[in-house]
């Protein structure tokens, strides 16, 4: 019998990227320099221009570049991520073409998990579980995942279509996906999928997609530091 | 204890629509009539024009209109459907904001389900199960679904975040979604999600999404009969 | 010799529409009502929900519906309008397939037109012309348009490809276009293409596209009054 | 008085790119390899896979990468190019923020230009001009362009808004633009904007956009040779 693996890790790895802050400034300057735009934009000028573009919602210059990441996350995260349609491309592991690996999500100890009295769906805020509650949650998740994977394997042994047998597998099972997006689309994603006190327009994302978003933001900030800083200064409102 | 409901039904209901074959012809004729385009296009001329547009991949006139449907389908169907990004809009039932109903998918008796000897993933073709195989598949699915829903309910009683408790629920659970699309996007969807001998470019869709696509196609054909016929004549290749 | 027609009118006519405020509320409520969503949403509840969606940037419910308009505007307006890619569909009069009509744009008397001392491109603000300046502008535009149209006609008489002969025609010539968009995309367009003191994020649109946007907004406000009001309350920031 | 420059050149320069044939294969293999996809795909296998993806319209793997080009082309070319909405990003020289340079398009000697007897708009085919016809076309274009630019300059000297003064300038004037697209979107563009006997679905593009498309295709073919070859083998039908 296959052992199932339980994990809280949600990983985002950089695969490739092109375009940087200078490229954004360069593309923007075609507006005013036209065809004579061969010269490089000096870094200080680029930074000022990027802040101006961000503050005035000139979004298109932030589309000249892209980042490809490989992400390993539970299906429930993909259910939300794939709803980002514009400027995002995806290729995901297939439940029809391969047997899904028995890797399932469990919350880390610190995840706010329990609905307090007076909980409101529109502004979801949770308490961290007690030790006992946390153990019970793990028990329920593990038992559910394990039973499902056993039935899945039994059906695969019968040569049942993988695209049907997987129907028992919970949305906590992991799936790998390649995602490619441009900086503008990345900022839109991060604006909606992180919850930060300095955001002009607060969001209440699902805990797990926020973990993924945090990992993506670190890569984004390294590759486009001036853009990332300007976006933060503008209250994390995507242009 | 809540009873779970097992069903094979995948429903697509028309909610609203605008635009018809005449509108497509009308929009196309702005190319050659410009601002003087007040006059209606006679039906025979409209039909000829639509066939011409379809055959020559003039796709944009097929975007002037839209259809909204309410669909009830298993999550695994949404996992594929939501990958259609262009010209499609979605609002789906939330596993964070409501308790998911215990309605789960089981295959109908006639669904091709068993991988034959010599099965190839790239061209998936399945055999219909024997009675015994079918009963076993139902048993595995039902047992998996039931166990998962029990753990789900137990966690909800503990006031666990619905967005975490649902991680045990299999992708065979049903979810409702409003979908809005224009005729061009609908044809793209149908081209990829149906498998028809008269298609110029064959697809091998998942059985369940093909059921949904068939239901959608019936609505589409009623609303845009000339477009639907022209698309079929062109080997179901979306313009 | 053909007479040319000079005009300042930019028209936007409603051709068809579907979806209303109730539909937006209805689509949004699938999140929390799932498949049991048959009941109509009472108007007061719909209005409250729409304000909530707008304020919290839940944008997708505003995509279930569409509006088709026929617009008659100078090519320079299309050059900006067509840059709106998401949720917009276009079919425009063709300079290859038909002879373009000799209808050209002139500014209305009140258009702010003259760059004052200390003019800055980043925040363009113009003064209204004096009578004398206005007459000179009309003279230059008319003379340029007229000469161009004469050369155009001469080439057409030689049987020159219309797609080449039109190269002399100025971007002030009119062109007709069918545009279809959903409410969310319309709000994005209006946010960028109008300049209003009550806007949270001000824009400095071209005068002529703002005229078109004003006409479009009137249609939008009639069809989706609650959405329009909620968007205004939220500082005209599209969700 | 400023001299105007007449040219037939339409240039496309590579600015940056990321992703190659191996990356496309790699992204595609996540379907069947999932998270264990660290190993490189051997080149022969990658080529076979790319042909399979192309032939079976698995389009998404061709979206993981992008190419940025700087293009110098007449406005009439942009009028068509900018209608490509999906997977394309643009930043163009602005007629509001800068004075447009007096660079205008004239056809090369060999451009098919004269409508023969029995010409049909739906299948446009032109004859090459005689020497005399060609000279007359050049004369008309040059005279039209020159008069327009004089009026434009006169208005600029009066401090007229550049966004209004440019209304006299013909669509044959050049404009520079940065364009970023992924391989899938590039193939869609090339399929529609080139006319090749080996194409499964023939197009009749405007001569000038086909020149631009030819230049873009050369860059595309160098960067993604296997993809380009597979696309040609499949009759240049974009997946």
mmCIF file of N, CA, C and O in Angstrom, chain C residues 1 6-7 10 16-17 38 45 65 69 81 92 102 116 156 160 162 166 175-178 192 208-210 218 224 238:
data_model
loop_
_atom_site.group_PDB
_atom_site.id
_atom_site.type_symbol
_atom_site.label_atom_id
_atom_site.label_comp_id
_atom_site.label_asym_id
_atom_site.label_seq_id
_atom_site.Cartn_x
_atom_site.Cartn_y
_atom_site.Cartn_z
ATOM 1 N N UNK C 1 -16.438 67.251 -58.392
ATOM 2 C CA UNK C 1 -15.626 67.045 -57.192
ATOM 3 C C UNK C 1 -16.505 66.866 -55.939
ATOM 4 O O UNK C 1 -17.445 67.599 -55.709
ATOM 5 N N UNK C 6 -17.549 68.528 -42.739
ATOM 6 C CA UNK C 6 -16.809 68.764 -41.500
ATOM 7 C C UNK C 6 -17.786 68.711 -40.329
ATOM 8 O O UNK C 6 -18.853 69.316 -40.396
ATOM 9 N N UNK C 7 -17.420 68.017 -39.289
ATOM 10 C CA UNK C 7 -18.340 67.898 -38.161
ATOM 11 C C UNK C 7 -17.577 67.731 -36.858
ATOM 12 O O UNK C 7 -16.416 67.303 -36.858
ATOM 13 N N UNK C 10 -19.650 63.286 -32.375
ATOM 14 C CA UNK C 10 -19.162 61.919 -32.177
ATOM 15 C C UNK C 10 -20.323 61.168 -31.554
ATOM 16 O O UNK C 10 -20.762 61.513 -30.444
ATOM 17 N N UNK C 16 -27.861 46.928 -28.956
ATOM 18 C CA UNK C 16 -28.485 45.836 -28.204
ATOM 19 C C UNK C 16 -27.822 45.756 -26.833
ATOM 20 O O UNK C 16 -26.704 46.243 -26.642
ATOM 21 N N UNK C 17 -28.504 45.150 -25.897
ATOM 22 C CA UNK C 17 -27.934 44.961 -24.563
ATOM 23 C C UNK C 17 -28.632 43.801 -23.888
ATOM 24 O O UNK C 17 -29.772 43.474 -24.208
ATOM 25 N N UNK C 38 -32.444 29.833 -7.416
ATOM 26 C CA UNK C 38 -33.548 30.186 -8.303
ATOM 27 C C UNK C 38 -34.261 31.488 -7.947
ATOM 28 O O UNK C 38 -34.712 32.215 -8.817
ATOM 29 N N UNK C 45 -31.765 44.521 -1.704
ATOM 30 C CA UNK C 45 -30.647 43.650 -1.394
ATOM 31 C C UNK C 45 -29.642 43.660 -2.558
ATOM 32 O O UNK C 45 -28.431 43.667 -2.349
ATOM 33 N N UNK C 65 -23.226 40.133 -18.888
ATOM 34 C CA UNK C 65 -24.100 40.992 -19.661
ATOM 35 C C UNK C 65 -23.249 41.654 -20.710
ATOM 36 O O UNK C 65 -22.016 41.543 -20.685
ATOM 37 N N UNK C 69 -22.741 48.886 -29.077
ATOM 38 C CA UNK C 69 -23.005 50.241 -29.567
ATOM 39 C C UNK C 69 -22.390 50.408 -30.962
ATOM 40 O O UNK C 69 -21.427 49.736 -31.306
ATOM 41 N N UNK C 81 -9.165 53.845 -28.573
ATOM 42 C CA UNK C 81 -10.219 52.942 -28.097
ATOM 43 C C UNK C 81 -9.825 51.467 -28.295
ATOM 44 O O UNK C 81 -10.026 50.619 -27.419
ATOM 45 N N UNK C 92 -15.036 47.209 -37.462
ATOM 46 C CA UNK C 92 -14.924 48.571 -37.958
ATOM 47 C C UNK C 92 -14.982 48.614 -39.477
ATOM 48 O O UNK C 92 -14.586 47.660 -40.160
ATOM 49 N N UNK C 102 -16.084 61.175 -47.178
ATOM 50 C CA UNK C 102 -15.342 62.411 -46.887
ATOM 51 C C UNK C 102 -15.928 63.177 -45.703
ATOM 52 O O UNK C 102 -16.423 64.290 -45.858
ATOM 53 N N UNK C 116 -0.937 76.615 -23.137
ATOM 54 C CA UNK C 116 -0.556 77.847 -22.446
ATOM 55 C C UNK C 116 0.936 77.833 -22.118
ATOM 56 O O UNK C 116 1.592 76.795 -22.239
ATOM 57 N N UNK C 156 -8.048 56.641 -56.539
ATOM 58 C CA UNK C 156 -9.125 55.660 -56.735
ATOM 59 C C UNK C 156 -9.560 55.625 -58.198
ATOM 60 O O UNK C 156 -9.862 54.555 -58.743
ATOM 61 N N UNK C 160 -6.232 52.520 -58.073
ATOM 62 C CA UNK C 160 -5.241 52.155 -57.060
ATOM 63 C C UNK C 160 -5.947 51.441 -55.899
ATOM 64 O O UNK C 160 -7.064 51.804 -55.521
ATOM 65 N N UNK C 162 -7.455 50.595 -52.648
ATOM 66 C CA UNK C 162 -7.950 51.515 -51.622
ATOM 67 C C UNK C 162 -7.104 51.463 -50.346
ATOM 68 O O UNK C 162 -6.960 52.463 -49.642
ATOM 69 N N UNK C 166 -5.618 55.301 -49.338
ATOM 70 C CA UNK C 166 -6.060 55.935 -48.097
ATOM 71 C C UNK C 166 -4.901 56.421 -47.222
ATOM 72 O O UNK C 166 -5.139 57.070 -46.201
ATOM 73 N N UNK C 175 -14.771 57.089 -38.988
ATOM 74 C CA UNK C 175 -14.915 55.671 -39.260
ATOM 75 C C UNK C 175 -16.000 55.145 -38.316
ATOM 76 O O UNK C 175 -16.105 55.579 -37.168
ATOM 77 N N UNK C 176 -16.807 54.213 -38.810
ATOM 78 C CA UNK C 176 -17.875 53.633 -38.000
ATOM 79 C C UNK C 176 -17.408 52.301 -37.440
ATOM 80 O O UNK C 176 -16.662 51.569 -38.097
ATOM 81 N N UNK C 177 -17.845 51.994 -36.251
ATOM 82 C CA UNK C 177 -17.407 50.746 -35.608
ATOM 83 C C UNK C 177 -18.499 50.233 -34.678
ATOM 84 O O UNK C 177 -19.139 51.011 -33.968
ATOM 85 N N UNK C 178 -18.720 48.927 -34.707
ATOM 86 C CA UNK C 178 -19.540 48.262 -33.700
ATOM 87 C C UNK C 178 -18.636 47.836 -32.560
ATOM 88 O O UNK C 178 -17.583 47.223 -32.799
ATOM 89 N N UNK C 192 -10.689 55.446 -17.402
ATOM 90 C CA UNK C 192 -9.493 56.013 -18.060
ATOM 91 C C UNK C 192 -9.824 57.127 -19.035
ATOM 92 O O UNK C 192 -8.972 57.970 -19.323
ATOM 93 N N UNK C 208 -11.525 64.285 -27.542
ATOM 94 C CA UNK C 208 -12.489 63.602 -28.411
ATOM 95 C C UNK C 208 -12.911 62.237 -27.873
ATOM 96 O O UNK C 208 -14.072 61.835 -28.031
ATOM 97 N N UNK C 209 -11.988 61.523 -27.240
ATOM 98 C CA UNK C 209 -12.413 60.230 -26.702
ATOM 99 C C UNK C 209 -13.261 60.458 -25.451
ATOM 100 O O UNK C 209 -14.158 59.654 -25.146
ATOM 101 N N UNK C 210 -13.045 61.563 -24.772
ATOM 102 C CA UNK C 210 -13.888 61.864 -23.615
ATOM 103 C C UNK C 210 -15.327 62.183 -24.055
ATOM 104 O O UNK C 210 -16.285 61.831 -23.356
ATOM 105 N N UNK C 218 -23.714 57.660 -20.707
ATOM 106 C CA UNK C 218 -25.152 57.916 -20.593
ATOM 107 C C UNK C 218 -25.952 56.640 -20.859
ATOM 108 O O UNK C 218 -26.927 56.335 -20.160
ATOM 109 N N UNK C 224 -27.687 50.215 -16.509
ATOM 110 C CA UNK C 224 -27.226 49.668 -15.224
ATOM 111 C C UNK C 224 -27.149 50.793 -14.192
ATOM 112 O O UNK C 224 -26.064 51.147 -13.723
ATOM 113 N N UNK C 238 -12.915 51.247 -11.419
ATOM 114 C CA UNK C 238 -13.509 50.009 -11.921
ATOM 115 C C UNK C 238 -13.078 48.838 -11.051
ATOM 116 O O UNK C 238 -11.918 48.774 -10.635
#
